[in-house]
């Protein structure tokens, strides 16, 4: 494996562009946090590595587009993944809203529907992403457009309606905090989510509204 360049340094990991067996790939390298107890830190690092690898594999089996796992080394905290070409949903939405606005923007609505479909497939398989933000959704810049989910370090398996509702709430908050047309965009996501997860969406969306109301109440109380 050849490291080409570091492309991101987050709170928990560094991300590099690499080549792996002659193919372009992404290396995610989790590093130790000195402020944490060493044993606790090692446990958290390994658990998040396992969660990400398992979440990616389970998502792929559920029909969700995610990066393929090329290599996982739990001891060193290194995870090598397929390189997904595209831009984040955040950048895509910003670009579309600036250039074309939200009304009758078929391209934008199509992407939101694909997002809802992907989340519906996850929840149908009882997989919770845990960090559904517009930065963890990648939109291809080629036709036909494709939507991929990334960063499954906080993912886990759960049948809980509350957990699925919170997953949706995290995404809704991410949209509201960065995009003025969030309500219309989220409507498209939910419509597609209901079509995909027809057996459980009604209960999840009811719980989502409860979670949203609790969040609003906490904001008002301060």
PDB file of C-alpha atoms in Angstrom:
ATOM      1  CA  UNK A   1       0.000   0.000   0.000  1.00  0.00           C
ATOM      2  CA  UNK A   2       1.338   3.431  -1.002  1.00  0.00           C
ATOM      3  CA  UNK A   3       0.183   6.568   0.808  1.00  0.00           C
ATOM      4  CA  UNK A   4      -0.265   9.471  -1.612  1.00  0.00           C
ATOM      5  CA  UNK A   5      -1.545  12.311   0.581  1.00  0.00           C
ATOM      6  CA  UNK A   6      -3.544  13.069   3.701  1.00  0.00           C
ATOM      7  CA  UNK A   7      -6.952  14.462   2.779  1.00  0.00           C
ATOM      8  CA  UNK A   8      -8.533  14.944   6.198  1.00  0.00           C
ATOM      9  CA  UNK A   9      -7.673  14.918   9.891  1.00  0.00           C
ATOM     10  CA  UNK A  10     -10.677  14.580  12.162  1.00  0.00           C
ATOM     11  CA  UNK A  11     -11.149  14.204  15.894  1.00  0.00           C
ATOM     12  CA  UNK A  12     -10.746  10.425  15.785  1.00  0.00           C
ATOM     13  CA  UNK A  13      -8.886   9.572  12.584  1.00  0.00           C
ATOM     14  CA  UNK A  14      -6.676  10.657   9.712  1.00  0.00           C
ATOM     15  CA  UNK A  15      -7.805   9.911   6.150  1.00  0.00           C
ATOM     16  CA  UNK A  16      -5.385   9.371   3.270  1.00  0.00           C
ATOM     17  CA  UNK A  17      -5.564   8.837  -0.469  1.00  0.00           C
ATOM     18  CA  UNK A  18      -3.632   5.624  -1.147  1.00  0.00           C
ATOM     19  CA  UNK A  19      -3.150   2.941  -3.743  1.00  0.00           C
ATOM     20  CA  UNK A  20      -3.966  -0.607  -2.649  1.00  0.00           C
ATOM     21  CA  UNK A  21      -3.024  -3.500  -4.930  1.00  0.00           C
ATOM     22  CA  UNK A  22      -2.791  -1.033  -7.787  1.00  0.00           C
ATOM     23  CA  UNK A  23      -6.241   0.500  -7.162  1.00  0.00           C
ATOM     24  CA  UNK A  24      -7.069   3.977  -5.795  1.00  0.00           C
ATOM     25  CA  UNK A  25      -8.311   3.625  -2.234  1.00  0.00           C
ATOM     26  CA  UNK A  26      -8.862   5.500   1.009  1.00  0.00           C
ATOM     27  CA  UNK A  27      -7.017   4.679   4.222  1.00  0.00           C
ATOM     28  CA  UNK A  28      -8.686   5.586   7.496  1.00  0.00           C
ATOM     29  CA  UNK A  29      -6.252   5.517  10.391  1.00  0.00           C
ATOM     30  CA  UNK A  30      -7.650   5.903  13.880  1.00  0.00           C
ATOM     31  CA  UNK A  31      -5.143   7.201  16.394  1.00  0.00           C
ATOM     32  CA  UNK A  32      -4.793   7.084  20.149  1.00  0.00           C
ATOM     33  CA  UNK A  33      -6.266   9.874  22.258  1.00  0.00           C
ATOM     34  CA  UNK A  34      -3.807  10.800  25.007  1.00  0.00           C
ATOM     35  CA  UNK A  35      -6.461  12.384  27.228  1.00  0.00           C
ATOM     36  CA  UNK A  36      -8.277   9.042  27.588  1.00  0.00           C
ATOM     37  CA  UNK A  37      -7.378   6.145  29.827  1.00  0.00           C
ATOM     38  CA  UNK A  38      -5.152   3.906  27.614  1.00  0.00           C
ATOM     39  CA  UNK A  39      -7.254   0.776  28.158  1.00  0.00           C
ATOM     40  CA  UNK A  40     -10.503   2.643  27.493  1.00  0.00           C
ATOM     41  CA  UNK A  41      -8.998   4.317  24.444  1.00  0.00           C
ATOM     42  CA  UNK A  42      -7.866   0.983  22.995  1.00  0.00           C
ATOM     43  CA  UNK A  43     -11.318  -0.499  23.595  1.00  0.00           C
ATOM     44  CA  UNK A  44     -13.076   2.452  21.890  1.00  0.00           C
ATOM     45  CA  UNK A  45     -10.671   2.359  18.934  1.00  0.00           C
ATOM     46  CA  UNK A  46     -11.175  -1.353  18.334  1.00  0.00           C
ATOM     47  CA  UNK A  47     -14.945  -1.201  18.782  1.00  0.00           C
ATOM     48  CA  UNK A  48     -15.325   1.638  16.286  1.00  0.00           C
ATOM     49  CA  UNK A  49     -13.121  -0.203  13.811  1.00  0.00           C
ATOM     50  CA  UNK A  50     -15.276  -3.328  14.168  1.00  0.00           C
ATOM     51  CA  UNK A  51     -18.490  -1.292  13.967  1.00  0.00           C
ATOM     52  CA  UNK A  52     -17.383   0.407  10.774  1.00  0.00           C
ATOM     53  CA  UNK A  53     -16.247  -2.781   9.046  1.00  0.00           C
ATOM     54  CA  UNK A  54     -19.386  -4.689  10.079  1.00  0.00           C
ATOM     55  CA  UNK A  55     -21.672  -1.768   9.221  1.00  0.00           C
ATOM     56  CA  UNK A  56     -20.185  -1.444   5.738  1.00  0.00           C
ATOM     57  CA  UNK A  57     -20.467  -5.154   5.039  1.00  0.00           C
ATOM     58  CA  UNK A  58     -24.038  -5.369   6.333  1.00  0.00           C
ATOM     59  CA  UNK A  59     -25.041  -2.260   4.368  1.00  0.00           C
ATOM     60  CA  UNK A  60     -23.678  -3.710   1.145  1.00  0.00           C
ATOM     61  CA  UNK A  61     -25.643  -6.913   1.740  1.00  0.00           C
ATOM     62  CA  UNK A  62     -28.776  -4.789   2.289  1.00  0.00           C
ATOM     63  CA  UNK A  63     -28.305  -3.211  -1.139  1.00  0.00           C
ATOM     64  CA  UNK A  64     -26.929   0.142   0.026  1.00  0.00           C
ATOM     65  CA  UNK A  65     -24.066   1.661  -1.943  1.00  0.00           C
ATOM     66  CA  UNK A  66     -21.073   1.940   0.416  1.00  0.00           C
ATOM     67  CA  UNK A  67     -17.281   1.654   0.012  1.00  0.00           C
ATOM     68  CA  UNK A  68     -15.956  -1.903  -0.224  1.00  0.00           C
ATOM     69  CA  UNK A  69     -13.650  -2.943   2.615  1.00  0.00           C
ATOM     70  CA  UNK A  70     -10.222  -3.866   1.217  1.00  0.00           C
ATOM     71  CA  UNK A  71      -8.363  -4.348   4.501  1.00  0.00           C
ATOM     72  CA  UNK A  72      -9.048  -3.997   8.222  1.00  0.00           C
ATOM     73  CA  UNK A  73      -6.303  -4.150  10.861  1.00  0.00           C
ATOM     74  CA  UNK A  74      -7.877  -3.873  14.299  1.00  0.00           C
ATOM     75  CA  UNK A  75      -4.515  -3.751  16.107  1.00  0.00           C
ATOM     76  CA  UNK A  76      -3.175  -0.737  14.196  1.00  0.00           C
ATOM     77  CA  UNK A  77      -6.534   0.983  13.738  1.00  0.00           C
ATOM     78  CA  UNK A  78      -6.211   0.986   9.961  1.00  0.00           C
ATOM     79  CA  UNK A  79      -9.118   0.501   7.584  1.00  0.00           C
ATOM     80  CA  UNK A  80      -8.558   0.552   3.814  1.00  0.00           C
ATOM     81  CA  UNK A  81     -11.651   1.243   1.726  1.00  0.00           C
ATOM     82  CA  UNK A  82     -12.733   1.623  -1.866  1.00  0.00           C
ATOM     83  CA  UNK A  83     -12.393   5.196  -3.120  1.00  0.00           C
ATOM     84  CA  UNK A  84     -15.869   6.575  -3.869  1.00  0.00           C
ATOM     85  CA  UNK A  85     -15.762   9.372  -6.438  1.00  0.00           C
ATOM     86  CA  UNK A  86     -18.078  12.298  -5.859  1.00  0.00           C
ATOM     87  CA  UNK A  87     -18.840  15.210  -3.541  1.00  0.00           C
ATOM     88  CA  UNK A  88     -20.602  15.361  -0.197  1.00  0.00           C
ATOM     89  CA  UNK A  89     -24.359  15.883  -0.147  1.00  0.00           C
ATOM     90  CA  UNK A  90     -23.709  19.161   1.674  1.00  0.00           C
ATOM     91  CA  UNK A  91     -21.637  20.519  -1.229  1.00  0.00           C
ATOM     92  CA  UNK A  92     -24.047  19.094  -3.800  1.00  0.00           C
ATOM     93  CA  UNK A  93     -27.069  20.749  -2.167  1.00  0.00           C
ATOM     94  CA  UNK A  94     -25.243  24.073  -1.813  1.00  0.00           C
ATOM     95  CA  UNK A  95     -24.270  23.964  -5.488  1.00  0.00           C
ATOM     96  CA  UNK A  96     -27.772  23.063  -6.714  1.00  0.00           C
ATOM     97  CA  UNK A  97     -29.502  25.677  -4.566  1.00  0.00           C
ATOM     98  CA  UNK A  98     -27.097  28.386  -5.697  1.00  0.00           C
ATOM     99  CA  UNK A  99     -27.366  27.530  -9.382  1.00  0.00           C
ATOM    100  CA  UNK A 100     -30.999  26.423  -9.770  1.00  0.00           C
ATOM    101  CA  UNK A 101     -32.896  26.963  -6.523  1.00  0.00           C
ATOM    102  CA  UNK A 102     -35.201  24.406  -4.956  1.00  0.00           C
ATOM    103  CA  UNK A 103     -38.438  24.772  -6.955  1.00  0.00           C
ATOM    104  CA  UNK A 104     -38.781  22.175  -9.732  1.00  0.00           C
ATOM    105  CA  UNK A 105     -35.159  21.083  -9.210  1.00  0.00           C
ATOM    106  CA  UNK A 106     -35.558  17.490 -10.400  1.00  0.00           C
ATOM    107  CA  UNK A 107     -31.864  16.699  -9.986  1.00  0.00           C
ATOM    108  CA  UNK A 108     -31.874  17.773  -6.338  1.00  0.00           C
ATOM    109  CA  UNK A 109     -35.135  15.977  -5.554  1.00  0.00           C
ATOM    110  CA  UNK A 110     -33.857  12.795  -7.206  1.00  0.00           C
ATOM    111  CA  UNK A 111     -30.793  12.792  -4.956  1.00  0.00           C
ATOM    112  CA  UNK A 112     -32.925  13.350  -1.854  1.00  0.00           C
ATOM    113  CA  UNK A 113     -35.123  10.409  -2.898  1.00  0.00           C
ATOM    114  CA  UNK A 114     -32.046   8.208  -3.327  1.00  0.00           C
ATOM    115  CA  UNK A 115     -30.922   9.243   0.161  1.00  0.00           C
ATOM    116  CA  UNK A 116     -34.287   8.236   1.592  1.00  0.00           C
ATOM    117  CA  UNK A 117     -34.123   4.920  -0.252  1.00  0.00           C
ATOM    118  CA  UNK A 118     -30.663   4.164   1.158  1.00  0.00           C
ATOM    119  CA  UNK A 119     -31.732   4.957   4.728  1.00  0.00           C
ATOM    120  CA  UNK A 120     -34.888   2.909   4.273  1.00  0.00           C
ATOM    121  CA  UNK A 121     -32.792  -0.104   3.243  1.00  0.00           C
ATOM    122  CA  UNK A 122     -30.547   0.340   6.287  1.00  0.00           C
ATOM    123  CA  UNK A 123     -33.469   0.503   8.690  1.00  0.00           C
ATOM    124  CA  UNK A 124     -35.257  -2.392   6.997  1.00  0.00           C
ATOM    125  CA  UNK A 125     -32.189  -4.431   7.906  1.00  0.00           C
ATOM    126  CA  UNK A 126     -32.171  -2.972  11.448  1.00  0.00           C
ATOM    127  CA  UNK A 127     -28.887  -1.142  10.903  1.00  0.00           C
ATOM    128  CA  UNK A 128     -28.497   2.258  12.549  1.00  0.00           C
ATOM    129  CA  UNK A 129     -25.918   4.526  10.927  1.00  0.00           C
ATOM    130  CA  UNK A 130     -25.348   6.628  14.049  1.00  0.00           C
ATOM    131  CA  UNK A 131     -23.996   9.722  12.286  1.00  0.00           C
ATOM    132  CA  UNK A 132     -26.285  10.530   9.365  1.00  0.00           C
ATOM    133  CA  UNK A 133     -25.136  13.959   8.241  1.00  0.00           C
ATOM    134  CA  UNK A 134     -24.880  15.505   4.789  1.00  0.00           C
ATOM    135  CA  UNK A 135     -21.088  15.171   5.086  1.00  0.00           C
ATOM    136  CA  UNK A 136     -21.421  11.382   5.310  1.00  0.00           C
ATOM    137  CA  UNK A 137     -23.411  11.073   2.078  1.00  0.00           C
ATOM    138  CA  UNK A 138     -21.462  11.082  -1.198  1.00  0.00           C
ATOM    139  CA  UNK A 139     -23.098  12.054  -4.501  1.00  0.00           C
ATOM    140  CA  UNK A 140     -21.505  10.904  -7.745  1.00  0.00           C
ATOM    141  CA  UNK A 141     -20.871  13.568 -10.380  1.00  0.00           C
ATOM    142  CA  UNK A 142     -21.488  11.164 -13.249  1.00  0.00           C
ATOM    143  CA  UNK A 143     -24.748   9.968 -14.798  1.00  0.00           C
ATOM    144  CA  UNK A 144     -26.759   8.117 -13.679  1.00  0.00           C
ATOM    145  CA  UNK A 145     -26.334   9.769 -10.291  1.00  0.00           C
ATOM    146  CA  UNK A 146     -25.480   7.471  -7.372  1.00  0.00           C
ATOM    147  CA  UNK A 147     -25.688   8.021  -3.630  1.00  0.00           C
ATOM    148  CA  UNK A 148     -23.239   6.358  -1.237  1.00  0.00           C
ATOM    149  CA  UNK A 149     -23.141   6.365   2.566  1.00  0.00           C
ATOM    150  CA  UNK A 150     -19.817   6.529   4.413  1.00  0.00           C
ATOM    151  CA  UNK A 151     -18.378   6.672   7.942  1.00  0.00           C
ATOM    152  CA  UNK A 152     -20.032   3.805   9.810  1.00  0.00           C
ATOM    153  CA  UNK A 153     -17.844   4.070  12.924  1.00  0.00           C
ATOM    154  CA  UNK A 154     -20.899   4.694  15.146  1.00  0.00           C
ATOM    155  CA  UNK A 155     -23.182   2.185  13.428  1.00  0.00           C
ATOM    156  CA  UNK A 156     -24.882  -0.674  15.249  1.00  0.00           C
ATOM    157  CA  UNK A 157     -27.684  -3.191  14.858  1.00  0.00           C
ATOM    158  CA  UNK A 158     -30.989  -2.392  16.568  1.00  0.00           C
ATOM    159  CA  UNK A 159     -34.685  -3.108  16.101  1.00  0.00           C
ATOM    160  CA  UNK A 160     -35.555  -0.061  18.244  1.00  0.00           C
ATOM    161  CA  UNK A 161     -37.988   2.373  16.641  1.00  0.00           C
ATOM    162  CA  UNK A 162     -36.482   5.103  18.826  1.00  0.00           C
ATOM    163  CA  UNK A 163     -32.979   4.463  17.449  1.00  0.00           C
ATOM    164  CA  UNK A 164     -34.251   4.683  13.874  1.00  0.00           C
ATOM    165  CA  UNK A 165     -36.159   7.858  14.694  1.00  0.00           C
ATOM    166  CA  UNK A 166     -33.028   9.418  16.166  1.00  0.00           C
ATOM    167  CA  UNK A 167     -31.085   8.445  13.015  1.00  0.00           C
ATOM    168  CA  UNK A 168     -33.587  10.455  10.947  1.00  0.00           C
ATOM    169  CA  UNK A 169     -33.541  13.319  13.442  1.00  0.00           C
ATOM    170  CA  UNK A 170     -29.753  13.647  13.163  1.00  0.00           C
ATOM    171  CA  UNK A 171     -30.082  13.994   9.382  1.00  0.00           C
ATOM    172  CA  UNK A 172     -32.948  16.467   9.664  1.00  0.00           C
ATOM    173  CA  UNK A 173     -30.900  18.616  12.067  1.00  0.00           C
ATOM    174  CA  UNK A 174     -27.911  18.485   9.710  1.00  0.00           C
ATOM    175  CA  UNK A 175     -30.096  19.750   6.853  1.00  0.00           C
ATOM    176  CA  UNK A 176     -31.783  22.472   8.908  1.00  0.00           C
ATOM    177  CA  UNK A 177     -28.471  23.778  10.245  1.00  0.00           C
ATOM    178  CA  UNK A 178     -26.935  24.284   6.801  1.00  0.00           C
ATOM    179  CA  UNK A 179     -29.683  24.680   4.184  1.00  0.00           C
ATOM    180  CA  UNK A 180     -32.535  27.178   4.005  1.00  0.00           C
ATOM    181  CA  UNK A 181     -34.755  24.807   2.002  1.00  0.00           C
ATOM    182  CA  UNK A 182     -34.319  21.934   4.450  1.00  0.00           C
ATOM    183  CA  UNK A 183     -38.056  21.241   4.906  1.00  0.00           C
ATOM    184  CA  UNK A 184     -38.684  20.619   1.202  1.00  0.00           C
ATOM    185  CA  UNK A 185     -35.563  18.492   0.885  1.00  0.00           C
ATOM    186  CA  UNK A 186     -36.398  16.397   3.927  1.00  0.00           C
ATOM    187  CA  UNK A 187     -39.940  15.832   2.634  1.00  0.00           C
ATOM    188  CA  UNK A 188     -38.428  14.111  -0.415  1.00  0.00           C
ATOM    189  CA  UNK A 189     -36.190  11.976   1.789  1.00  0.00           C
ATOM    190  CA  UNK A 190     -39.107  10.862   3.967  1.00  0.00           C
ATOM    191  CA  UNK A 191     -41.375  10.103   1.003  1.00  0.00           C
ATOM    192  CA  UNK A 192     -38.770   7.755  -0.460  1.00  0.00           C
ATOM    193  CA  UNK A 193     -37.976   6.324   2.985  1.00  0.00           C
ATOM    194  CA  UNK A 194     -41.656   5.352   3.427  1.00  0.00           C
ATOM    195  CA  UNK A 195     -41.783   3.671   0.025  1.00  0.00           C
ATOM    196  CA  UNK A 196     -38.636   1.663   0.752  1.00  0.00           C
ATOM    197  CA  UNK A 197     -39.317   0.752   4.384  1.00  0.00           C
ATOM    198  CA  UNK A 198     -43.041   0.235   3.976  1.00  0.00           C
ATOM    199  CA  UNK A 199     -43.328  -2.338   6.782  1.00  0.00           C
ATOM    200  CA  UNK A 200     -41.956  -0.105   9.554  1.00  0.00           C
ATOM    201  CA  UNK A 201     -41.762   3.495   8.353  1.00  0.00           C
ATOM    202  CA  UNK A 202     -45.066   4.622   9.882  1.00  0.00           C
ATOM    203  CA  UNK A 203     -43.973   3.671  13.403  1.00  0.00           C
ATOM    204  CA  UNK A 204     -40.493   5.132  12.912  1.00  0.00           C
ATOM    205  CA  UNK A 205     -41.825   8.448  11.600  1.00  0.00           C
ATOM    206  CA  UNK A 206     -44.196   8.723  14.566  1.00  0.00           C
ATOM    207  CA  UNK A 207     -41.207   8.236  16.877  1.00  0.00           C
ATOM    208  CA  UNK A 208     -39.176  10.726  14.821  1.00  0.00           C
ATOM    209  CA  UNK A 209     -41.821  13.393  15.493  1.00  0.00           C
ATOM    210  CA  UNK A 210     -41.601  12.619  19.228  1.00  0.00           C
ATOM    211  CA  UNK A 211     -37.801  12.910  19.159  1.00  0.00           C
ATOM    212  CA  UNK A 212     -38.061  16.159  17.204  1.00  0.00           C
ATOM    213  CA  UNK A 213     -40.526  17.577  19.737  1.00  0.00           C
ATOM    214  CA  UNK A 214     -38.200  16.649  22.604  1.00  0.00           C
ATOM    215  CA  UNK A 215     -35.304  18.359  20.821  1.00  0.00           C
ATOM    216  CA  UNK A 216     -37.381  21.493  20.307  1.00  0.00           C
ATOM    217  CA  UNK A 217     -38.368  21.511  23.977  1.00  0.00           C
ATOM    218  CA  UNK A 218     -34.723  21.198  25.094  1.00  0.00           C
ATOM    219  CA  UNK A 219     -33.818  24.121  22.832  1.00  0.00           C
ATOM    220  CA  UNK A 220     -36.583  26.289  24.316  1.00  0.00           C
ATOM    221  CA  UNK A 221     -35.646  25.408  27.905  1.00  0.00           C
ATOM    222  CA  UNK A 222     -32.051  26.222  27.098  1.00  0.00           C
TER     223      UNK A 222
END
